[in-house]
PDB file of C-alpha atoms and ligand atoms in Angstrom:
ATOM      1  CA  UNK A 574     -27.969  -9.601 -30.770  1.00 64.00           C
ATOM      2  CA  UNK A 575     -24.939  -8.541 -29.339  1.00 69.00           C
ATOM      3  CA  UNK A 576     -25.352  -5.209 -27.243  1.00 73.00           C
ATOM      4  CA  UNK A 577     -21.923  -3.530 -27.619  1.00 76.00           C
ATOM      5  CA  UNK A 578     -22.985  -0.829 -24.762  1.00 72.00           C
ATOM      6  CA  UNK A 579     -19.600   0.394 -23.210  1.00 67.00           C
ATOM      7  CA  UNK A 580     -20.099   2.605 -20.377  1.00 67.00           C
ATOM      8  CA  UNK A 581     -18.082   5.302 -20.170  1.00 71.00           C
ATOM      9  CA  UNK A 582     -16.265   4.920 -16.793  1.00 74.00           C
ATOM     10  CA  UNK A 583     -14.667   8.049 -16.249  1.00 73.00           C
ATOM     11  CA  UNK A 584     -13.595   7.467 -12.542  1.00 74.00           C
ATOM     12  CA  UNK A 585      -9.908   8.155 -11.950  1.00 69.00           C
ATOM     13  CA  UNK A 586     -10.474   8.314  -8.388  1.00 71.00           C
ATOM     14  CA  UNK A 587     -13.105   5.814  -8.016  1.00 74.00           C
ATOM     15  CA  UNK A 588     -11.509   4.348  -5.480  1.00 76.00           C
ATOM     16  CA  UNK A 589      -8.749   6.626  -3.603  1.00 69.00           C
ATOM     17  CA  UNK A 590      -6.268   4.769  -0.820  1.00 64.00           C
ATOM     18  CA  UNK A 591      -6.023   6.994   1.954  1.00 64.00           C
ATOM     19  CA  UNK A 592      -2.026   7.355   0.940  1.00 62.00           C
ATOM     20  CA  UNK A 593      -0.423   8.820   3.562  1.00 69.00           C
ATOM     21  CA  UNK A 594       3.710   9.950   3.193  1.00 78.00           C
ATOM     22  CA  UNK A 595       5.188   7.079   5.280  1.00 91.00           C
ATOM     23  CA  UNK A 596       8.764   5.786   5.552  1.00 95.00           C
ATOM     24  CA  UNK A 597      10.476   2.627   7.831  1.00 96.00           C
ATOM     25  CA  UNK A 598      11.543   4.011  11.369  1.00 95.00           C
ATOM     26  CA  UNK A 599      14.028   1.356  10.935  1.00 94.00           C
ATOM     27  CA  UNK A 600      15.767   2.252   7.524  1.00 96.00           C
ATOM     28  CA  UNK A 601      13.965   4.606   6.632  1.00 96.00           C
ATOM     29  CA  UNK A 602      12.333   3.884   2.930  1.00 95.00           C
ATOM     30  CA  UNK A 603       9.301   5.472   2.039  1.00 94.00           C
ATOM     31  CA  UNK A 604       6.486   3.282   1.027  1.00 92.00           C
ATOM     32  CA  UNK A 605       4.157   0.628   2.746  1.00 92.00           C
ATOM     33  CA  UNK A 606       5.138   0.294   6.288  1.00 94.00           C
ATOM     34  CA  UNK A 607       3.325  -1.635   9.153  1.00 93.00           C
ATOM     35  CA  UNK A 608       1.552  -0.679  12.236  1.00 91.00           C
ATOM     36  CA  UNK A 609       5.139  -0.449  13.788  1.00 90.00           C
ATOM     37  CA  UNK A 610       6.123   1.360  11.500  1.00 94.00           C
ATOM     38  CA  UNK A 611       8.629  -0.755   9.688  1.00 94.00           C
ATOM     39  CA  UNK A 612       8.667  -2.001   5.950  1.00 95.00           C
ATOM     40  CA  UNK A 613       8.396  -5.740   5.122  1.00 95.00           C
ATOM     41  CA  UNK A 614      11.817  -5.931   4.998  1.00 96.00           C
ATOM     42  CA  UNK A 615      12.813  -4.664   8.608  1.00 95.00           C
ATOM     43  CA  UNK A 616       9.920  -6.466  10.083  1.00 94.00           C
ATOM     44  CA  UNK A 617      11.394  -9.969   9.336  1.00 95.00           C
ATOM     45  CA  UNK A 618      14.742  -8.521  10.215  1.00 94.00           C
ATOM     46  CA  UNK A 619      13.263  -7.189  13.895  1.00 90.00           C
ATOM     47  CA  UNK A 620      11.438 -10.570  13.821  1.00 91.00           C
ATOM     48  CA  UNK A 621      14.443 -12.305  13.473  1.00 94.00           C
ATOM     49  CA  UNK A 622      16.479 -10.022  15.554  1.00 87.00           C
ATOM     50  CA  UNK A 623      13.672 -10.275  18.853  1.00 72.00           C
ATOM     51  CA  UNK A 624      14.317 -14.317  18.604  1.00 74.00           C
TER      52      UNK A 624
HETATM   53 ZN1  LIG B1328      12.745  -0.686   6.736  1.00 71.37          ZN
END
């Protein structure tokens, strides 16, 4: 027998990512930036630009 038993997961915020308002020092984008506080896309540019 097949037990159909779905659970009700009612957990919106199961889970909630400590989101803080960031943005690049470098160009400054909001979103995702690094320790340095530059996005993805300025890090390889600083990366490239330190070499
Ligand atoms: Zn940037």
């Amino acid at each position: 027998m097949t037990e159909d038993a779905i659970s009700p997961d009612q957990d919106p915020e199961a889970d909630p990512p400590r989101q803080q308002p960031t943005v690049c020092l470098r160009c400054g984008t909001p979103g995702p930036v690094s320790e340095d506080g530059f996005c993805a896309k300025c890090e390889q540019a600083l990366e490239q630009a330190c070499l």
